[in-house]
Coordinates of C-alpha atoms in Angstrom, one line a residue:
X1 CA -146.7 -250.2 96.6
X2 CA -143.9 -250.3 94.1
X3 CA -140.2 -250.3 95.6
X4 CA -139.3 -247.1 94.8
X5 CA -142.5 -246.2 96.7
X6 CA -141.3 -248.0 99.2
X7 CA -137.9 -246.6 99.2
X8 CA -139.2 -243.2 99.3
X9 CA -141.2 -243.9 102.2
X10 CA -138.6 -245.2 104.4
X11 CA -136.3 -242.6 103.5
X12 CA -138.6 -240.2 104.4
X13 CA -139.0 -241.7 107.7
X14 CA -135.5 -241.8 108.1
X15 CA -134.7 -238.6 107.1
X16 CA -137.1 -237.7 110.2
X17 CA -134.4 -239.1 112.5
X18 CA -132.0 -235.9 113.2
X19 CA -129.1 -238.6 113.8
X20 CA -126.5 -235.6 113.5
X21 CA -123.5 -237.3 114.9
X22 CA -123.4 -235.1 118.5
X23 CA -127.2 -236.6 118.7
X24 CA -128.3 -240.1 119.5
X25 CA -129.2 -242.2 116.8
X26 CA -130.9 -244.9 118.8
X27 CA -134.8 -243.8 117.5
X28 CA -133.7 -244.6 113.8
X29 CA -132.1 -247.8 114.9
X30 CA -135.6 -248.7 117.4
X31 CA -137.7 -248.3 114.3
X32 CA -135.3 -250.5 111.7
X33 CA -135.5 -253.0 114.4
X34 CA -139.2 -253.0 114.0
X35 CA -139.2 -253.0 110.7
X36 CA -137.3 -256.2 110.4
X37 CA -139.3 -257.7 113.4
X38 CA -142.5 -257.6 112.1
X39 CA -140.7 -259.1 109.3
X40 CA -139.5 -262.2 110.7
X41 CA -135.7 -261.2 111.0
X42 CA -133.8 -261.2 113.7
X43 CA -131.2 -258.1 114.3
X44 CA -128.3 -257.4 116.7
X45 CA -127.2 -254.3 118.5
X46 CA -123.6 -253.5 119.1
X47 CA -123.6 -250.5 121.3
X48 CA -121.1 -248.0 122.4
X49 CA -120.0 -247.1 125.9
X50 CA -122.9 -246.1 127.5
X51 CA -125.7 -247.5 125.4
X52 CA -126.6 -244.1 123.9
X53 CA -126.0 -245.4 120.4
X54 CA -125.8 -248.2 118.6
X55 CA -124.4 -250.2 115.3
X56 CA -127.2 -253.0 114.4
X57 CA -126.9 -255.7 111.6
X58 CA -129.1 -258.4 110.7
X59 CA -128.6 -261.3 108.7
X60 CA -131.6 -262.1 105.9
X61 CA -131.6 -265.5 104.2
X62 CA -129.7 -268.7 104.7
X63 CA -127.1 -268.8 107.8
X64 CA -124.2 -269.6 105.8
X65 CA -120.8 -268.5 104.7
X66 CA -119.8 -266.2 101.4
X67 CA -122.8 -263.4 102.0
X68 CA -123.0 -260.1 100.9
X69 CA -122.9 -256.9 103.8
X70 CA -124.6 -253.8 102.5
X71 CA -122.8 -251.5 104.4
X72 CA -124.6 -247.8 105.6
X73 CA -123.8 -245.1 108.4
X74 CA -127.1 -243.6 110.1
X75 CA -125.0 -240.7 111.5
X76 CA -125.2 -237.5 109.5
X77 CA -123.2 -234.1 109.8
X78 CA -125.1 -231.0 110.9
X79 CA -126.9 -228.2 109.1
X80 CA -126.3 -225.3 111.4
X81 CA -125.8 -222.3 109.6
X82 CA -126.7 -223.6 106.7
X83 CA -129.3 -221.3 104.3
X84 CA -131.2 -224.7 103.5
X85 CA -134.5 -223.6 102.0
X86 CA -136.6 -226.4 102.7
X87 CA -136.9 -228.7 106.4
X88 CA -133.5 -230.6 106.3
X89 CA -135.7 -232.8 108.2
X90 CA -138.9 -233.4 105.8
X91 CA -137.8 -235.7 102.4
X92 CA -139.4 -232.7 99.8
X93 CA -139.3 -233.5 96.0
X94 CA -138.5 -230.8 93.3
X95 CA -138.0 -231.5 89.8
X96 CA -136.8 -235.0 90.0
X97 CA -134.5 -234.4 92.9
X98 CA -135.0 -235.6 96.6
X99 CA -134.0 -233.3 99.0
X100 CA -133.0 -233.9 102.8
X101 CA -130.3 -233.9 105.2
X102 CA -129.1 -237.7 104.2
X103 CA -130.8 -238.1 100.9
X104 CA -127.1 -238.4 99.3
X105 CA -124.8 -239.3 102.1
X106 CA -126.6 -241.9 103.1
X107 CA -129.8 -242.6 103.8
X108 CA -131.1 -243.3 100.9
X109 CA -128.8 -246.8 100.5
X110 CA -130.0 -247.8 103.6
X111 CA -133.8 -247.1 102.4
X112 CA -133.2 -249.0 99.5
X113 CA -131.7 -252.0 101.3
X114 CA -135.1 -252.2 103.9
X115 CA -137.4 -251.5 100.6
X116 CA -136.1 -254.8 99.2
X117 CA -136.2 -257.3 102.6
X118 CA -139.3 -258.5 101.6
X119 CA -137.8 -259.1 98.2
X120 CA -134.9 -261.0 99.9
X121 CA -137.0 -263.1 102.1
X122 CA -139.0 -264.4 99.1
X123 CA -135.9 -265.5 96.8
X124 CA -134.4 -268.4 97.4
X125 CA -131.3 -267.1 97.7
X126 CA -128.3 -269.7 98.5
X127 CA -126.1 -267.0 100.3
X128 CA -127.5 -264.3 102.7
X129 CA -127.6 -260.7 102.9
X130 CA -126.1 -259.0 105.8
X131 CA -127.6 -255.7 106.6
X132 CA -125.2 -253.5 108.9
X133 CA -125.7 -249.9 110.1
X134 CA -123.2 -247.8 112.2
X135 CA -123.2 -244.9 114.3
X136 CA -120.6 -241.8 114.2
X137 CA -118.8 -242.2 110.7
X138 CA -119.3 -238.6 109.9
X139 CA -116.9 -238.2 112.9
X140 CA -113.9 -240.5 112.5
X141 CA -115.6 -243.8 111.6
X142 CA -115.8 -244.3 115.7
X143 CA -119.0 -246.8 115.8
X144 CA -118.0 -249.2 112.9
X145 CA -115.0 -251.2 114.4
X146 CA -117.0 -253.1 117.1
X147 CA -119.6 -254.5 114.6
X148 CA -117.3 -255.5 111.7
X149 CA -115.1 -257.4 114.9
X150 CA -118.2 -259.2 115.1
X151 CA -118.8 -259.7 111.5
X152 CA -115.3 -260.8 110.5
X153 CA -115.5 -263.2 114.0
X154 CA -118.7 -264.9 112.5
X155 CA -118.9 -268.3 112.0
X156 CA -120.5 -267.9 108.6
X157 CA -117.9 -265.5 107.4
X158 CA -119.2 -263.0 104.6
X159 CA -117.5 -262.8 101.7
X160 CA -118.0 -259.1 100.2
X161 CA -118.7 -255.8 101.7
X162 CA -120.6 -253.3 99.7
X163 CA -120.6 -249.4 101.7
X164 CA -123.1 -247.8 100.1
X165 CA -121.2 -243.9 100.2
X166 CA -122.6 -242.0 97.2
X167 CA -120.6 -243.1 94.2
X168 CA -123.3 -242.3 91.4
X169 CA -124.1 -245.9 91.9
X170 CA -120.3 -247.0 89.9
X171 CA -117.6 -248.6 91.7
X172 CA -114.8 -247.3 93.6
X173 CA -112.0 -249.7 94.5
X174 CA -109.6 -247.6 96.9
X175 CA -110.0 -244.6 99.4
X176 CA -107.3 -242.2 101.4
X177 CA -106.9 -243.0 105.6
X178 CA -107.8 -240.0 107.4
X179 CA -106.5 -239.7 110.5
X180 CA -107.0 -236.0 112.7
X181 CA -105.6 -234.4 115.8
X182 CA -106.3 -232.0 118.6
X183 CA -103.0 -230.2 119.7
X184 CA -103.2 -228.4 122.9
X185 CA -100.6 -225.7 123.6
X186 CA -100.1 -224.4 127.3
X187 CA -98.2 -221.1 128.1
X188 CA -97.9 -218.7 130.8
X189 CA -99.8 -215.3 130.8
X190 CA -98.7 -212.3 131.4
X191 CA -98.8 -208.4 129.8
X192 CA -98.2 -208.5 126.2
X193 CA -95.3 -205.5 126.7
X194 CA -93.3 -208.0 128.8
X195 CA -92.6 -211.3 126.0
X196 CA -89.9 -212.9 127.8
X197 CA -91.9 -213.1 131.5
X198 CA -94.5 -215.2 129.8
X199 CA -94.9 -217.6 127.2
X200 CA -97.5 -217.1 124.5
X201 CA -99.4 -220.4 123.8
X202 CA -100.7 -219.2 120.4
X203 CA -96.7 -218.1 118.9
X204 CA -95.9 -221.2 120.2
X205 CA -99.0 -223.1 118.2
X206 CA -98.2 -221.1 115.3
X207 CA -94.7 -222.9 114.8
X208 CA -96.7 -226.2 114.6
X209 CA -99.2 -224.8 112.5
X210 CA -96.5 -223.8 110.3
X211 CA -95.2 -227.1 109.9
X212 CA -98.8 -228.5 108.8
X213 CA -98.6 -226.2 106.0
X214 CA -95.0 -226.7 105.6
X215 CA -96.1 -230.5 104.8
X216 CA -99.4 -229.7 103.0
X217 CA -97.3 -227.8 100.4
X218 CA -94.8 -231.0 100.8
X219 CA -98.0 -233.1 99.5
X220 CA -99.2 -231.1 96.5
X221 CA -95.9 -232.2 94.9
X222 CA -96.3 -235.6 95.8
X223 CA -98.1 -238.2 93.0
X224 CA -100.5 -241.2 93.8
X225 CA -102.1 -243.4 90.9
X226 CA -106.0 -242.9 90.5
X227 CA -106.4 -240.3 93.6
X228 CA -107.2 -236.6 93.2
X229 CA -105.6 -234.6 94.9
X230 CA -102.5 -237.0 94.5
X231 CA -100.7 -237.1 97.3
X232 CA -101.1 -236.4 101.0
X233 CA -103.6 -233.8 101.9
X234 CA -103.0 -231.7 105.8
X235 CA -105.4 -228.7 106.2
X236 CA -105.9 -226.7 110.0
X237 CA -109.7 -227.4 110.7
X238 CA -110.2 -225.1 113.8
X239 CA -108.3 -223.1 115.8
X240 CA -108.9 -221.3 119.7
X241 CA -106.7 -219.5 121.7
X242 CA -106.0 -216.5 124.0
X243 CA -108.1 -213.6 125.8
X244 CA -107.0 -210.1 124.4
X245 CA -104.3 -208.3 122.3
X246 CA -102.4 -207.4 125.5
X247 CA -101.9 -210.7 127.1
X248 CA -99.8 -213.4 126.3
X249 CA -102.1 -216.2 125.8
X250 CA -102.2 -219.4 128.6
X251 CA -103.7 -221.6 126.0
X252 CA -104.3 -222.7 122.9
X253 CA -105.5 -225.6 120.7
X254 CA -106.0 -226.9 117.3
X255 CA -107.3 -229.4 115.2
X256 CA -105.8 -230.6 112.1
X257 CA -106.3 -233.2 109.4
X258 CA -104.6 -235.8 107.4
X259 CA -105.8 -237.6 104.7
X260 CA -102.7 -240.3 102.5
X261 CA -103.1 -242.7 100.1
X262 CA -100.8 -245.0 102.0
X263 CA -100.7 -245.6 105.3
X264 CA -96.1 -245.7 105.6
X265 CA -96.7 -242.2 104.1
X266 CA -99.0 -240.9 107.3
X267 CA -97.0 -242.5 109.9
X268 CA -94.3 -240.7 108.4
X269 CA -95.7 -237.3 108.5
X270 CA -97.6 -238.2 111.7
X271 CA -94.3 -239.1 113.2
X272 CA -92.7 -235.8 112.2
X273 CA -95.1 -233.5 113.5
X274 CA -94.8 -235.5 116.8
X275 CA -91.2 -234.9 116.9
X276 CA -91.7 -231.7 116.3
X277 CA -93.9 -231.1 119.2
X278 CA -91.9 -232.8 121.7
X279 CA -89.4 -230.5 121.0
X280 CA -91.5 -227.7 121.3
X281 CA -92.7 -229.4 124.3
X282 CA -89.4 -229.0 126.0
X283 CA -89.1 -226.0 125.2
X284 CA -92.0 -224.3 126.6
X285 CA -91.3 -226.5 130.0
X286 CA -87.5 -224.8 130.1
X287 CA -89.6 -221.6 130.4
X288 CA -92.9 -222.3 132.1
X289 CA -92.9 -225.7 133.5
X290 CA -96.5 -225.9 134.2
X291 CA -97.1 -225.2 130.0
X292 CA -96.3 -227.6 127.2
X293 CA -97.1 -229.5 124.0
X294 CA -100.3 -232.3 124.2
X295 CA -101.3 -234.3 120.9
X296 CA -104.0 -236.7 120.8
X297 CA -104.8 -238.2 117.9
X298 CA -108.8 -238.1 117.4
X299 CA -109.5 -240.5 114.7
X300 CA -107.9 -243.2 112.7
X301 CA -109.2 -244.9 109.7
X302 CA -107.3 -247.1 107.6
X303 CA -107.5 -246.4 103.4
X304 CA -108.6 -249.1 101.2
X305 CA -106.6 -250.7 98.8
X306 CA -106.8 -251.8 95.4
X307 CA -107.8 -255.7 95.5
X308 CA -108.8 -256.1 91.9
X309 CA -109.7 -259.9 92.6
X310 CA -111.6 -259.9 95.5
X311 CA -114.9 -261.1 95.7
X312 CA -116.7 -257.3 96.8
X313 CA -114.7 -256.2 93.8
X314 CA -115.4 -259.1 91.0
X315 CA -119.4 -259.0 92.2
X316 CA -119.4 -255.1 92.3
X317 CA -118.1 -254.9 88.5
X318 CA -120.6 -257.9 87.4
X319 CA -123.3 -256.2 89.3
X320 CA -122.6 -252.3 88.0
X321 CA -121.2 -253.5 84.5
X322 CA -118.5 -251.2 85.5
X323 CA -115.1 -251.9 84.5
X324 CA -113.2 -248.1 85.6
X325 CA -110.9 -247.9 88.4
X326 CA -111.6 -245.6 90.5
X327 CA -110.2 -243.8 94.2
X328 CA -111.6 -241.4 96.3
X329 CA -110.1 -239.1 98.9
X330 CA -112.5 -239.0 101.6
X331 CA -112.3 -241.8 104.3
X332 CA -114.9 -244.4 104.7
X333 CA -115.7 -247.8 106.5
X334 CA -114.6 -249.9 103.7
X335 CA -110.9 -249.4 104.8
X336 CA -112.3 -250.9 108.1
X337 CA -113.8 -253.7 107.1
X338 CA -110.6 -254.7 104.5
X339 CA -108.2 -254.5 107.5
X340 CA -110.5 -257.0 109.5
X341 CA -110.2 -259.4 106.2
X342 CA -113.6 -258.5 104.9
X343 CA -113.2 -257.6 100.9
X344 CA -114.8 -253.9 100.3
X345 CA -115.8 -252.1 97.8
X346 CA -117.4 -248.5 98.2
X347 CA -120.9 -248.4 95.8
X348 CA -124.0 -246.5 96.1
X349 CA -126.6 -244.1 95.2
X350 CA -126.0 -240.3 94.8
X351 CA -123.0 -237.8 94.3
X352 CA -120.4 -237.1 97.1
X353 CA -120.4 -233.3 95.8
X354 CA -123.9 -233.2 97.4
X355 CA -122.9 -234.5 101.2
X356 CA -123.2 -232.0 103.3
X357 CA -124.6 -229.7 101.6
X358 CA -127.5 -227.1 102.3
X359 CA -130.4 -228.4 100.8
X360 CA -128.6 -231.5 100.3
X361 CA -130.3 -234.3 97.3
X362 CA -130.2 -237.1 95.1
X363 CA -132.0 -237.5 91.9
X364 CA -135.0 -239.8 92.0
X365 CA -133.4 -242.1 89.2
X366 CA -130.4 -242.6 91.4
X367 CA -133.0 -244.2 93.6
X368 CA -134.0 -246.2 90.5
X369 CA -130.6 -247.1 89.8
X370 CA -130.1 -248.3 93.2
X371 CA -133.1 -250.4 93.7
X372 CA -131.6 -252.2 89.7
X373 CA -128.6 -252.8 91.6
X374 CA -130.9 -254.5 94.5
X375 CA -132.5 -256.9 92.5
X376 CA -129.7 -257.7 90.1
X377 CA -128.1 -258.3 93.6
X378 CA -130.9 -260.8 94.7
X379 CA -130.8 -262.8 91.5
X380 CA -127.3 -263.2 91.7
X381 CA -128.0 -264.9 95.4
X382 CA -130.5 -267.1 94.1

């Protein structure tokens, strides 16, 4: 069977998994395990809470310092609603293109990385490869901190992280930090004709709301080398609240999204909207003491910066032949590993304007493309 053979039928195996990020992801991660067993290499679990899902990496070739991570997420985001027109859950080929929930975003890196284990084994390859697959990026990038602890604490440190996000298979040296919030606004009920007897949870939510905006249109005047958009990015992702048009409503809540090319620049707005609702905080209180203002910050993943020397960097460009600089502005793990003194560099198969997408897909010579990369890889280990 030729690797791309190979690739396709592992990512079609894969694609199997439904590892939407509310799900499990534990039956995809039970049959990589396999895979690598029956293969002679050992792997390690690095489960969350309450063992319902689970990071696993796995080193392949020599136990020493300087290797190379390949870097995947097995979560994916969900299709519902979504007018797909094929199984999101069967790998189907049409004209050249693979399509799947996962085929682009990402799947198919970690397919390729499994297709070429045997390939790995058999090269004598002076530094080793470090598989590592994570659970819930999709959702804030929640299941990757415990492993890369335990990657970064390793004896044999590695040396270069490669995350495999869909790139078009060229390099991309920097990406914004998202971080996101659920606001929860408590007021009192009572009948819409009488204003002052209650307070209205979503007027009050709106003054918040406001400022969001107030800051998003802040941002689109704001410039950033190498990122589109530019600057800071704050958008309102979902918003509940309230019974009926004539009652002042007890509650409401909202989640909202940040997304900066420097990290000084979304404490400072972070900081500002906390301010903000404090205030509002005490205000409600002076009116309804059992209402208020709650903010809890839902996730928090740290950019990654421009490092033009590192080693993930320098082997990226000699493996690619890519020389552009490039920056994205949606969040991934390689921000992660950077802050825990692992060099990143985001690289991998597919387009980003095909995640989550009905009838999601990658073209078949992405997959071709990738598995180059793979060897090229390989030979630079030997």
């Amino acid at each position: 069977m030729s690797k791309i053979d190979q690739t396709l039928d592992i990512l079609a195996r894969l694609i199997a998994f439904d590892t939407t990020s509310r799900n499990s992801n534990l039956a995809l991660i039970e049959w990589v395990e396999e895979f690598l067993r029956v293969r002679g290499v050992a792997s390690r679990r690095v489960a969350n809470a309450d063992g319902s899902k689970a990071n696993l990496y796995a080193v392949i070739g020599p136990n020493v310092a300087g290797g190379v991570v390949l870097s995947g997420h097995t979560d994916v985001v969900p299709v519902d609603g979504q007018p797909w027109s094929s199984d999101p859950w069967v790998l189907s080929e049409r004209s050249g293109k693979l399509y799947g929930r996962g085929t682009s975003d990402m799947k198919s890196f970690i397919a390729l990385a499994l297709a070429h284990v045997d390939q790995m084994q058999a090269a004598a390859m002076k530094r080793p490869v470090i598989l590592a697959f994570s659970y819930d990026e999709e959702i804030g990038c929640l299941g990757a901190p415990s492993m890369i602890a335990e990657l970064a604490a390793l004896p044999e440190k590695p040396a270069a992280v490669i995350v495999g996000e869909p790139t078009l298979m060229k390099v991309v040296s920097a990406h914004k930090g998202v971080r996101s919030f659920l606001v929860e606004v408590t007021g009192r009920e009572a009948h819409s004709s009488l204003p002052d007897a209650g307070v209205s949870a979503v007027m009050e939510a709106l003054k918040l709301m406001g400022l969001v905006a107030e800051m998003a249109e802040e941002g689109r005047g704001m410039s950033h080398a190498h990122f589109s958009p530019p600057g800071p990015t704050l958008t309102i992702g979902r918003v509940e609240g309230g019974t009926a048009a004539n009652i002042l409503a007890r509650r409401c809540e909202f989640v909202w999204d940040l997304r900066s090319p420097e990290q000084a620049q979304g404490d400072a707005i972070e900081a500002r909207f906390r301010e903000a609702a404090a205030k509002l905080d005490a205000e409600i209180k002076a009116r309804a003491p059992e209402g208020g203002v709650k903010v809890t910050r839902r996730s928090l993943t740290p950019g990654l910066a421009i490092s033009q020397n590192s080693e993930a960097e320098v082997l990226a460009r000699a493996l690619t032949g890519d020389n552009e600089t490039r920056a994205v502005a949606y969040a991934a793990e390689a921000g992660l590993f950077q802050r825990a003194g692992l060099p990143a560099v985001i690289c991998g198969p597919g387009s980003i304007e095909q995640a989550h997408q009905p009838d999601e897909w990658i073209e078949l010579s992405q997959i071709e493309e990738g598995a180059a990369f793979m060897r090229r890889l390989i030979a630079h280990l030997n």
